[in-house]
Tab-separated table of C-alpha atoms in Angstrom:
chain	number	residue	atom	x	y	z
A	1	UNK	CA	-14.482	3.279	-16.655
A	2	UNK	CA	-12.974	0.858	-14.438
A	3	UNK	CA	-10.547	2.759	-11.849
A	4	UNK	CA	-8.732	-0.249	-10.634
A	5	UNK	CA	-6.921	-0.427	-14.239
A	6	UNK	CA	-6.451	3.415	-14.424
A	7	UNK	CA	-4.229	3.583	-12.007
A	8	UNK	CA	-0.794	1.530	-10.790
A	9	UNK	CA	-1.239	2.650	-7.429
A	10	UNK	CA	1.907	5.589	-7.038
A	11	UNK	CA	3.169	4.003	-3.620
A	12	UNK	CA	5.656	6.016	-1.963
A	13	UNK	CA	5.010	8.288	0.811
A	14	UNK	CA	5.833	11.520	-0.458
A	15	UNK	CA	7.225	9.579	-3.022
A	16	UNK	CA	9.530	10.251	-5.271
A	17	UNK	CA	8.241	11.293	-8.470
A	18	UNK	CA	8.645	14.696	-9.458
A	19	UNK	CA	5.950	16.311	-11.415
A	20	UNK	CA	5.759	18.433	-14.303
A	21	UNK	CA	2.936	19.334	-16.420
A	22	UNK	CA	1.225	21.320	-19.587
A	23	UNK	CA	-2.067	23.138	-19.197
A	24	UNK	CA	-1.937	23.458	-15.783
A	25	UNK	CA	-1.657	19.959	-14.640
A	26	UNK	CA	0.505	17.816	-13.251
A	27	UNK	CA	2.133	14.704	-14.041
A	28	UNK	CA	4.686	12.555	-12.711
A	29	UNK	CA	8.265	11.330	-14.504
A	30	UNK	CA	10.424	8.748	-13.025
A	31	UNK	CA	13.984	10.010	-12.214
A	32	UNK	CA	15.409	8.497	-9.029
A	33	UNK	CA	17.877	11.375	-8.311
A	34	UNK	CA	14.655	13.800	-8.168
A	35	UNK	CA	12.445	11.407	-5.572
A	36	UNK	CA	12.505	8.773	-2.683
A	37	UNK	CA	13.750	11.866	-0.641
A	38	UNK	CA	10.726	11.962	1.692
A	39	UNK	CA	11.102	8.101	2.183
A	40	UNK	CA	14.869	8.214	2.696
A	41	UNK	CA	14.686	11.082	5.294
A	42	UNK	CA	11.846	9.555	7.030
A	43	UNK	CA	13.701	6.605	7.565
A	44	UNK	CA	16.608	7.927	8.733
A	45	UNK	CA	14.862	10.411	11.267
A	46	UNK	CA	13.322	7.399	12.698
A	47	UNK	CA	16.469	5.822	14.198
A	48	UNK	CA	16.700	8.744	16.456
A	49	UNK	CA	13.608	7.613	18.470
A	50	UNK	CA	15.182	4.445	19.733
A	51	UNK	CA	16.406	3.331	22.589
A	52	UNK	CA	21.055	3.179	23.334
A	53	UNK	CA	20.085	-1.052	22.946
A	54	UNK	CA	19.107	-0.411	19.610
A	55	UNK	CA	21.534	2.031	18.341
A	56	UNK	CA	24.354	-0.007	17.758
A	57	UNK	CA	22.793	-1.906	14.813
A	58	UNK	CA	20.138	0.760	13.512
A	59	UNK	CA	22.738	4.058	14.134
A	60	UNK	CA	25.665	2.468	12.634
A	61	UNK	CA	23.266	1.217	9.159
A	62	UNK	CA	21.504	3.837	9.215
A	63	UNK	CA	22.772	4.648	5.288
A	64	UNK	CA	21.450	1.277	4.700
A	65	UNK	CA	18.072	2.049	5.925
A	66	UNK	CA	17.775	5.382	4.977
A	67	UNK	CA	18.835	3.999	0.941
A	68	UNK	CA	17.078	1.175	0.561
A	69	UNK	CA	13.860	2.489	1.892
A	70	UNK	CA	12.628	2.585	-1.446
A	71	UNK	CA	13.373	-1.047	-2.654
A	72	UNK	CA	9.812	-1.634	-2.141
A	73	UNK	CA	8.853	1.013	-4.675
A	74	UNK	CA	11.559	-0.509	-6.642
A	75	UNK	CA	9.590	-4.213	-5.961
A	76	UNK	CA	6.707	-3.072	-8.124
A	77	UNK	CA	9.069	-3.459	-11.193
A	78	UNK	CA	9.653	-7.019	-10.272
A	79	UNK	CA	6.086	-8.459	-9.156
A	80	UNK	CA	2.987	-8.152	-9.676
A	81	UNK	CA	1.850	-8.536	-5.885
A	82	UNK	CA	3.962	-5.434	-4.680
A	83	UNK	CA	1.630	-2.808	-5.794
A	84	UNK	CA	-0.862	-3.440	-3.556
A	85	UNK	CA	1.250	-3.457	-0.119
A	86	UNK	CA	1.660	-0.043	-0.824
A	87	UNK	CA	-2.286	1.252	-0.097
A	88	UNK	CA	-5.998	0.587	0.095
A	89	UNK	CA	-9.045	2.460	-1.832
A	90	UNK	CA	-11.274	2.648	1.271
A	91	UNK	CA	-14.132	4.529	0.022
A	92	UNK	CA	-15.014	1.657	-2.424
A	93	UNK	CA	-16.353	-0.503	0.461
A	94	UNK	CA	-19.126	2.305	1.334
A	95	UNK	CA	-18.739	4.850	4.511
A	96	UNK	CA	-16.708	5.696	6.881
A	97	UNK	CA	-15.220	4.072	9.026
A	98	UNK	CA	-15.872	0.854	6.955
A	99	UNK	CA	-17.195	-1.723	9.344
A	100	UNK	CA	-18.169	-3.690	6.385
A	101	UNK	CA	-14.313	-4.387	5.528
A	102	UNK	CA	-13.334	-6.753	7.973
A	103	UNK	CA	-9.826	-5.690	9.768
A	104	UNK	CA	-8.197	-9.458	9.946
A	105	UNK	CA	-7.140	-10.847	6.177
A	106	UNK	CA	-8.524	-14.033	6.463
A	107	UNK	CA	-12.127	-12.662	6.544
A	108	UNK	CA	-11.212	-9.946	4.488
A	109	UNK	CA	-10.047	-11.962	1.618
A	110	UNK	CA	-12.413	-14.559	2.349
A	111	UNK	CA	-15.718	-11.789	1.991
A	112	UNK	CA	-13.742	-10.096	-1.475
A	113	UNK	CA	-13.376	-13.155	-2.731
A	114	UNK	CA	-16.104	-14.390	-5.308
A	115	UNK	CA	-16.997	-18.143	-5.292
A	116	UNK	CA	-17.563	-20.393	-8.490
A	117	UNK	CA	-18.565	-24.084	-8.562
A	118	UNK	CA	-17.517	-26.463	-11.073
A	119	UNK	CA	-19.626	-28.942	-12.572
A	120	UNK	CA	-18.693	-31.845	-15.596
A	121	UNK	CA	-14.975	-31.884	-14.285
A	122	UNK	CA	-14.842	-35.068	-16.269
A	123	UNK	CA	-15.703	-35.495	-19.526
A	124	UNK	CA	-16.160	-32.312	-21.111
A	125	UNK	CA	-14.290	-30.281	-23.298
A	126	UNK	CA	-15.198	-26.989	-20.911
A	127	UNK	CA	-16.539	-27.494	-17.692
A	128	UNK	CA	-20.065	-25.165	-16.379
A	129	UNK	CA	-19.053	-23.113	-13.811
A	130	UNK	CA	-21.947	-22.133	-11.209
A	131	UNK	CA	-21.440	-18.444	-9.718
A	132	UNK	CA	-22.687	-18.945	-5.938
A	133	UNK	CA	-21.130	-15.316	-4.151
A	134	UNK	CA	-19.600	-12.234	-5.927
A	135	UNK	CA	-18.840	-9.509	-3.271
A	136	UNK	CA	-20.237	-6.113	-3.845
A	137	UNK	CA	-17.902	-3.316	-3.788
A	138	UNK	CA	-18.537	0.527	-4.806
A	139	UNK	CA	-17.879	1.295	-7.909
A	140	UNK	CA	-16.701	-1.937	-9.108
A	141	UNK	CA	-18.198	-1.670	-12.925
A	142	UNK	CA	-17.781	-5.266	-12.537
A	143	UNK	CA	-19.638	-5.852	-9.700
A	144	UNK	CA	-22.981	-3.048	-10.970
A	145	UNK	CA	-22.935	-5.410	-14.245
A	146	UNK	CA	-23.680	-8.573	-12.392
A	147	UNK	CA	-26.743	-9.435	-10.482
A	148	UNK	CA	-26.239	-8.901	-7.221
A	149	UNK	CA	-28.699	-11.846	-5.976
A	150	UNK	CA	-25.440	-13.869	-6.087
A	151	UNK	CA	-26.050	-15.023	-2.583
A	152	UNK	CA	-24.772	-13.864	0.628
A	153	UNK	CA	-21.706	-13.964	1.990
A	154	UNK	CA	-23.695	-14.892	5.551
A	155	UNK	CA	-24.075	-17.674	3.524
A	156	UNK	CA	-21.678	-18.986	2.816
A	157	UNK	CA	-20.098	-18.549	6.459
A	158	UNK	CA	-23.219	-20.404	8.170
A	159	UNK	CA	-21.975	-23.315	5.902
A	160	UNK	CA	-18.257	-23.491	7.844
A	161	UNK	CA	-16.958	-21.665	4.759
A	162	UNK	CA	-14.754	-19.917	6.522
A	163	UNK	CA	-13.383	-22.909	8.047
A	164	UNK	CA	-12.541	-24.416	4.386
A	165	UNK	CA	-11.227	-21.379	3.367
A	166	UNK	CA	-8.436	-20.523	6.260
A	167	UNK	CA	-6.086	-23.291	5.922
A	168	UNK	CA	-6.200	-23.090	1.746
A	169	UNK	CA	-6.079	-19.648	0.321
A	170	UNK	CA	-4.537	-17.400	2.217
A	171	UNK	CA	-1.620	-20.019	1.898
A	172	UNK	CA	-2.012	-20.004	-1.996
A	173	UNK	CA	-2.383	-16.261	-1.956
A	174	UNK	CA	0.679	-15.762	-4.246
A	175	UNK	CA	-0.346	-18.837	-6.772
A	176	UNK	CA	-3.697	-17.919	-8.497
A	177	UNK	CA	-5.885	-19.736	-9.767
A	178	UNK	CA	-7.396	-21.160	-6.215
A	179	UNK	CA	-8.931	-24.070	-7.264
A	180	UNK	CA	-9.632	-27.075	-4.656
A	181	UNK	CA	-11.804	-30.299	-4.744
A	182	UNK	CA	-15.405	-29.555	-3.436
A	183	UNK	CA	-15.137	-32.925	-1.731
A	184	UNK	CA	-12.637	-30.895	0.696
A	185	UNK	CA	-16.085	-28.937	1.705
A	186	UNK	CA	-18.186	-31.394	3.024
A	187	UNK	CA	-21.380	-28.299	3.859
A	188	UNK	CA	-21.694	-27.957	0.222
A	189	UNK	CA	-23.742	-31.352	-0.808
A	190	UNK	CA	-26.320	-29.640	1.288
A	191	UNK	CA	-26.443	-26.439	-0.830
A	192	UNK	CA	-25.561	-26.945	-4.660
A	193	UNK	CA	-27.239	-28.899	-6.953
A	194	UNK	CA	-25.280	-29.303	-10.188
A	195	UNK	CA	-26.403	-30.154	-13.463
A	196	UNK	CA	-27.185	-33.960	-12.538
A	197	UNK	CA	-23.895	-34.599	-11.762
A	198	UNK	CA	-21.731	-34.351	-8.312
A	199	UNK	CA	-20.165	-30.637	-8.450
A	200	UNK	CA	-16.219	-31.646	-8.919
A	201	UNK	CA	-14.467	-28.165	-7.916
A	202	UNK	CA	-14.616	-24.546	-6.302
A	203	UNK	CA	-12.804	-21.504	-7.803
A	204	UNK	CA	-12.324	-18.806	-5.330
A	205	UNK	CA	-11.017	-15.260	-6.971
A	206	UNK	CA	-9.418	-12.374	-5.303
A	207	UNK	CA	-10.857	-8.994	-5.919
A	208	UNK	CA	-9.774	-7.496	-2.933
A	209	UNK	CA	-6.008	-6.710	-4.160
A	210	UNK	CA	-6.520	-4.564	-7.016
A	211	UNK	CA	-7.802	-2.121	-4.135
A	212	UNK	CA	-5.248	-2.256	-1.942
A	213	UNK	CA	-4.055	-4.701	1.217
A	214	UNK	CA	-1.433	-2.107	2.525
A	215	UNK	CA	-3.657	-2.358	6.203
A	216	UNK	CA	-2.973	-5.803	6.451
A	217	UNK	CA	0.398	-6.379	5.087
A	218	UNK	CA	1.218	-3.524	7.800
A	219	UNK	CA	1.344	-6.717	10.642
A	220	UNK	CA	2.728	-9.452	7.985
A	221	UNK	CA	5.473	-7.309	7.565
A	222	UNK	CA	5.828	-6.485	11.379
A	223	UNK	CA	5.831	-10.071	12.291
A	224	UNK	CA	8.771	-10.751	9.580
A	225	UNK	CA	10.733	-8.443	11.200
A	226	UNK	CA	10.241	-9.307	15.352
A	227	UNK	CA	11.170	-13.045	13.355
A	228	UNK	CA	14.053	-11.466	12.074
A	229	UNK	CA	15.184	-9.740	15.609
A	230	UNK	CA	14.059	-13.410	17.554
A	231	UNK	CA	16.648	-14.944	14.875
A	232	UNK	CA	19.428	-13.079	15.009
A	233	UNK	CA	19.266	-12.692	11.604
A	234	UNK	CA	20.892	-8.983	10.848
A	235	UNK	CA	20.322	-8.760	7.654
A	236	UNK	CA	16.699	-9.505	7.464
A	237	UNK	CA	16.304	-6.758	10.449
A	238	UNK	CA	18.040	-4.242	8.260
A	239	UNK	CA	15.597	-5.441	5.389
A	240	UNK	CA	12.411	-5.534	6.936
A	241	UNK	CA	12.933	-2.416	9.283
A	242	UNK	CA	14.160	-0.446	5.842
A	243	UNK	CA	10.422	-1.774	4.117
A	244	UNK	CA	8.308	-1.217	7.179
A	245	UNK	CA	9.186	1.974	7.273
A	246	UNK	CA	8.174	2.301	3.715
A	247	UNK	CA	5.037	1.140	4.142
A	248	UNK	CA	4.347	3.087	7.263
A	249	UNK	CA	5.560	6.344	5.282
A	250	UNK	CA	3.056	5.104	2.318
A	251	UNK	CA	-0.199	4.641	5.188
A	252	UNK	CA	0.221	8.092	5.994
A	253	UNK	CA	-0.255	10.163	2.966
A	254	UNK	CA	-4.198	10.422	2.649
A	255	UNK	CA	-4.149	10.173	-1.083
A	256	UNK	CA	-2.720	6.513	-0.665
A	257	UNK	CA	-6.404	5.726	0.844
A	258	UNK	CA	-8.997	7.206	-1.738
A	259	UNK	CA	-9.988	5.808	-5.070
A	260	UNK	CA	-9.542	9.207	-6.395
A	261	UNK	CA	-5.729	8.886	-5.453
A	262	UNK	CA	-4.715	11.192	-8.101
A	263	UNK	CA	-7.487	13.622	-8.372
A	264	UNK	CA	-8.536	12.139	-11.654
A	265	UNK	CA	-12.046	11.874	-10.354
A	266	UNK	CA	-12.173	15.825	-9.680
A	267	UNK	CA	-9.805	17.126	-12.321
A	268	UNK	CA	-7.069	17.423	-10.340
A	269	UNK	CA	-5.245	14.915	-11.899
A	270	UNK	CA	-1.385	15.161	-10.827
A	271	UNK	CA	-1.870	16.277	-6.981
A	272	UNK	CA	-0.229	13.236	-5.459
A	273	UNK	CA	3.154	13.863	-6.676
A	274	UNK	CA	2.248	18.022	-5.736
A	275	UNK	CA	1.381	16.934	-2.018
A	276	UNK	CA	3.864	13.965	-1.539
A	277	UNK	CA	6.838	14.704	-3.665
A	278	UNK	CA	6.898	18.403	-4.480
A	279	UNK	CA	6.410	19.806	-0.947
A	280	UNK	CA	8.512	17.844	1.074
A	281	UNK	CA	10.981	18.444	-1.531
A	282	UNK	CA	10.339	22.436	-0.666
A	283	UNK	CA	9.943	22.439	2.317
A	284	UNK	CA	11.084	19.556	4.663
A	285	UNK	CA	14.041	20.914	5.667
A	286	UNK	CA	12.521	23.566	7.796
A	287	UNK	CA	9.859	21.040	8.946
A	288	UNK	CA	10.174	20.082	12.830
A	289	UNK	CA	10.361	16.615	12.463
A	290	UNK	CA	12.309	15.655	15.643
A	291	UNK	CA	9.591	13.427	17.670
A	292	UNK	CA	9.585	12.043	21.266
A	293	UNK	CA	10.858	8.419	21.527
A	294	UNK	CA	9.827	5.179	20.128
A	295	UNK	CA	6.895	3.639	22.359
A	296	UNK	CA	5.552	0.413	22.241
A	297	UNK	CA	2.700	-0.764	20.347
A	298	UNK	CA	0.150	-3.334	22.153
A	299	UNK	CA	-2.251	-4.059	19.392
A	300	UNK	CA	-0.544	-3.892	15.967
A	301	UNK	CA	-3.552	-4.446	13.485
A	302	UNK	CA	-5.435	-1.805	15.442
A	303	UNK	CA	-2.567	0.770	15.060
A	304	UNK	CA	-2.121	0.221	11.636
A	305	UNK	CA	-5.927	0.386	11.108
A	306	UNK	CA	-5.982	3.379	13.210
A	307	UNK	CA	-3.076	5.111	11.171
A	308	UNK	CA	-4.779	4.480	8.141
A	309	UNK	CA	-8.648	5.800	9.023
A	310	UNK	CA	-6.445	8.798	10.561
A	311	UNK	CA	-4.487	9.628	7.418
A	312	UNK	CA	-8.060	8.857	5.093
A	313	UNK	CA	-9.545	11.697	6.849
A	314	UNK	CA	-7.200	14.179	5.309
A	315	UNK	CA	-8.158	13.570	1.871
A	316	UNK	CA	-11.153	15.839	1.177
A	317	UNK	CA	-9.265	18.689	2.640
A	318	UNK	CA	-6.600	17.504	0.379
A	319	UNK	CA	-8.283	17.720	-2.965
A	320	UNK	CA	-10.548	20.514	-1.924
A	321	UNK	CA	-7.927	23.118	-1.083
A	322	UNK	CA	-5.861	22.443	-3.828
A	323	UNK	CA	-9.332	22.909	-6.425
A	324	UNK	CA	-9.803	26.093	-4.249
A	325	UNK	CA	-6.832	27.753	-4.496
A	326	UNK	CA	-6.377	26.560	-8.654
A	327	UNK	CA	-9.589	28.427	-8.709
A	328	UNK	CA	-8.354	31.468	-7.021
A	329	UNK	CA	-4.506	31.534	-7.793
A	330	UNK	CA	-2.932	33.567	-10.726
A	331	UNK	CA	-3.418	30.868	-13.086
A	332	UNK	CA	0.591	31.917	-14.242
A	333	UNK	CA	1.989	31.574	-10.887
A	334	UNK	CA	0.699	27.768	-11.069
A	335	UNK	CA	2.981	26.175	-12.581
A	336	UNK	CA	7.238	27.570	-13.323
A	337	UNK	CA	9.717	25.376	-15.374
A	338	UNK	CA	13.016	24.272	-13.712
A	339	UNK	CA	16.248	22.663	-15.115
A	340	UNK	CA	16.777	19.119	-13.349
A	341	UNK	CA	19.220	16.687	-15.025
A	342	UNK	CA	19.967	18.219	-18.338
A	343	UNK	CA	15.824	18.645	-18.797
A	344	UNK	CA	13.870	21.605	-18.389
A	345	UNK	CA	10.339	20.640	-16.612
A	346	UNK	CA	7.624	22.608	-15.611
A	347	UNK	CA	6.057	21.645	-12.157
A	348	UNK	CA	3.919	23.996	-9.654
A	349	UNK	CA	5.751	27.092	-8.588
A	350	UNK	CA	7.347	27.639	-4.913
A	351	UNK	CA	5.067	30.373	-4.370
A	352	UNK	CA	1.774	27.944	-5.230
A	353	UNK	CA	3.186	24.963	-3.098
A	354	UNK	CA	3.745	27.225	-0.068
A	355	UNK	CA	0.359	28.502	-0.367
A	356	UNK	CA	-1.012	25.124	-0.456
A	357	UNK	CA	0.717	24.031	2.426
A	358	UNK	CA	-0.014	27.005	4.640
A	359	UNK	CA	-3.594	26.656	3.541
A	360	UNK	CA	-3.841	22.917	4.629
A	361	UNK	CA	-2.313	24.593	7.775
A	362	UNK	CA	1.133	22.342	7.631
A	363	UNK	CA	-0.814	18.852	7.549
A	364	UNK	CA	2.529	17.696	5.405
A	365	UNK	CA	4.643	18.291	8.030
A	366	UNK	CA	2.578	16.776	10.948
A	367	UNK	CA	1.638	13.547	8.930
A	368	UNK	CA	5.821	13.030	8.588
A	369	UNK	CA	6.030	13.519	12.410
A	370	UNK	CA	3.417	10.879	12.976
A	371	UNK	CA	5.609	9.080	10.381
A	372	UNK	CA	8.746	8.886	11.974
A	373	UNK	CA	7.221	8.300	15.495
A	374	UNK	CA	4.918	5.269	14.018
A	375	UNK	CA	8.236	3.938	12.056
A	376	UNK	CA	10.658	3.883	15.300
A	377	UNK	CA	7.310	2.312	17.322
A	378	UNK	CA	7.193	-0.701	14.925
A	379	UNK	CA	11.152	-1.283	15.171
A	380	UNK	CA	11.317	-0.766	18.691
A	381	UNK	CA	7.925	-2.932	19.255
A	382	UNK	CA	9.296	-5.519	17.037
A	383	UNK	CA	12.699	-5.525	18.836
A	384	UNK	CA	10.493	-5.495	22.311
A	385	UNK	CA	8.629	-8.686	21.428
A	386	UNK	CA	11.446	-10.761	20.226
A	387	UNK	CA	12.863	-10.686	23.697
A	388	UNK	CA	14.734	-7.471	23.193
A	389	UNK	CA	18.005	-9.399	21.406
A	390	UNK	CA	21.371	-7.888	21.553
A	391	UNK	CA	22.290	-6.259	18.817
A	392	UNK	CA	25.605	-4.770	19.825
A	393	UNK	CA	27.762	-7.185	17.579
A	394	UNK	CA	27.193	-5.438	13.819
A	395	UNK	CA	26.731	-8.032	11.082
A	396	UNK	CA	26.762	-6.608	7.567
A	397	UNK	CA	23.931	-7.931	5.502
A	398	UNK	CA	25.141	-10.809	3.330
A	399	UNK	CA	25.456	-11.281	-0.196
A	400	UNK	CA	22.288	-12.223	-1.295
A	401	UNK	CA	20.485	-9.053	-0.037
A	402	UNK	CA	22.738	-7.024	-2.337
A	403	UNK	CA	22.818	-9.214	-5.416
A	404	UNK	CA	18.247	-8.135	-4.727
A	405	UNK	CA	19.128	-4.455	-4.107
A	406	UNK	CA	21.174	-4.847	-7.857
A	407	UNK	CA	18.325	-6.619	-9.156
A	408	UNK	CA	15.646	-4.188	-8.108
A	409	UNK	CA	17.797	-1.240	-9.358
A	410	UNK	CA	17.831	-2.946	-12.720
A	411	UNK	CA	14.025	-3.668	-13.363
A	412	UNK	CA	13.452	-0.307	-11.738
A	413	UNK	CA	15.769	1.247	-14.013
A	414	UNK	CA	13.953	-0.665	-17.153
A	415	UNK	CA	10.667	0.918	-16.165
A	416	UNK	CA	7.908	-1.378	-16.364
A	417	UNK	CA	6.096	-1.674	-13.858
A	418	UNK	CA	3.501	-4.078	-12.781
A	419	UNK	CA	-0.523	-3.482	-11.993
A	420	UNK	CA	-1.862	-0.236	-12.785
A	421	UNK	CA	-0.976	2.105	-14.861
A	422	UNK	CA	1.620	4.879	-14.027
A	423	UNK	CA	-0.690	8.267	-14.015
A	424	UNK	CA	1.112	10.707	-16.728
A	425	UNK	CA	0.012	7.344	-19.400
């Protein structure tokens, strides 16, 4: 079975699907008006840790960022590159903490990326390709079906190919196929020997994405909005400060960082809408969640890294109290049905979620607070390094930015989605 097409990754932080099952498990259905809440409140908590300069701008659209911090869920309707932004499978790139997954994209994508060569460009009908590096990743059935003698990506690098490959792909990361002439390459005529011919072409393939790029999109996305602040541009602050703290919210909930991100490795298939969606839900509102104030943030790839290898942590406690307390738990106490919108579901009982909670000894609760304090960092940061603008004169955010906020409700609302399948299919 290949996990990276069982599952269209189920992005939001405590997210907003509510589940309801049969035969004691869960599953998730898609009803706005049930979810987002955790991403919504997180949001909006978030403004409270800034500084009086900031307030003006982030107090008074504060509605604004506390509703549209789901348009990036909403985005995975729309595109096929959105899923990924949204988490990242660690344990398929071995042990923790992963010093084999390089922490800067370039080298990243560069050592995910397999390499092809081209030969009989001209001339023929269908070109022989040469496969020269496929990168091994755990429990890729692709990757254990291949020999793995494909070369090394050590390589490839003591042949400058990092060099060729900086200034091209990451570039062309949103318009697949990468294809370039060989000729741009000049290391290779030492290396490959094609079938009697010149080799014409290199084809470069991503398999990084289908596991997840949410660690570096993290300081793409902060960078887009310190632009934004450096600019002036009001609208694009509201934008990017409403999907940073999206993504923030999303890095924090351990089953965001696991390939078993819905139990369906263990037979627990369901518990990411029970820990993210239904306990919040519960619960939240007699959660602490007012943090100390916004600090800054020196090194942003190494905070978002450092978020990230926090949160993944979390996740065998997370599946393995919920299997022990399924085991142990009046198996009719598991799971009650409720009336929401005209429909009658059936989704685990208060009694079972509190249980669960108090047995992961409130780990919900504290990975929110680190939420809302890591959220008002990255605005305040962002706000910091663009020269700390004024933003006392409120600009509402133009036209455009609602005629996407329509648009996103509408594909949303048409339900399908991009990338991997939704978990109750």
């Amino acid at each position: 079975m290949n996990f990276s097409n069982m599952r269209t990754f189920i992005c939001a932080i405590f997210a907003g699907l509510i589940v309801f099952s049969s035969l004691g498990f869960y599953s998730v259905t898609m009803a706005e008006e049930w979810g987002f809440y955790a991403h919504r409140k997180l949001n909006r908590l978030a403004v409270f840790t800034l500084p009086p300069e900031m307030m003006p701008l982030f107090k008074k659209e504060i509605e604004y960022l506390s509703t549209h911090a789901v348009d990036p869920d909403r985005r995975r309707y729309a595109t096929p590159f959105e899923g990924p932004r949204h988490y990242i499978d660690l344990d398929v790139y071995g042990e923790f903490p992963y010093d084999n997954l390089p922490r800067q994209w370039n080298k990243a994508l560069a050592k995910f990326s397999s390499v092809k060569i081209i030969d009989h460009c001209s001339g023929a009908e269908v070109p022989d390709t040469h496969l020269i590096y496929f990168p091994y990743i755990h429990f890729d059935e692709e990757v254990q079906n291949k020999n793995k003698a494909y070369g090394e990506f050590d390589n490839l690098l003591a042949m400058n190919y990092q060099e060729f490959f900086d200034p091209r792909v990451p570039g062309d990361f949103y318009r697949p196929p990468w294809k370039y002439p060989l000729s741009d390459w000049p290391e290779k005529k030492a290396v490959f020997s094609c079938s009697g011919v010149d080799c014409c072409e290199i084809l470069i393939t991503d398999h990084i994405s289908k596991y997840g790029i949410i660690t570096y999109y993290l300081p793409i996305i902060q960078r887009q909005l310190t632009r934004a602040m450096r600019n002036g541009d009001k609208a694009r602050i509201l934008r990017h400060a409403a999907d940073i703290g999206h993504y923030i919210g999303d890095a924090h909930v351990p089953l965001h960082t696991t390939v078993n991100y819905n139990g369906q490795l263990t037979g627990q298939t369901g518990i990411h809408a029970f820990w993210e969606s239904r306990i919040p839900e519960l619960f939240a509102e007699d959660f602490d969640l007012i943090v100390g104030k916004a600090e800054y943030i020196e090194d942003k790839e190494d905070f978002f890294w450092d978020v990230v290898l926090y949160t993944h942590q979390k996740v065998d406690s997370v599946l393995s109290i919920e299997q022990r307390l399924r085991d142990s738990f009046p198996e009719d106490a598991q799971m009650c049905f409720e009336d929401r919108l005209q429909q009658t579901i059936q989704q685990p009982c208060r009694e079972f979620a509190l249980a669960y909670e108090r047995e992961m000894n409130g780990m919900v609760e504290r990975q929110m607070r680190k939420t809302i304090y890591a959220i008002g960092s990255s605005w305040y940061t962002a706000w910091v390094d663009a020269g700390k603008p004024d933003l006392g004169e409120h600009v509402a955010t133009d036209q455009s930015h609602q005629i996407e906020s329509d648009s996103l409700r509408r594909v949303y609302q048409r339900g399908s989605i991009y990338g991997r399948e939704q978990v109750n299919e």
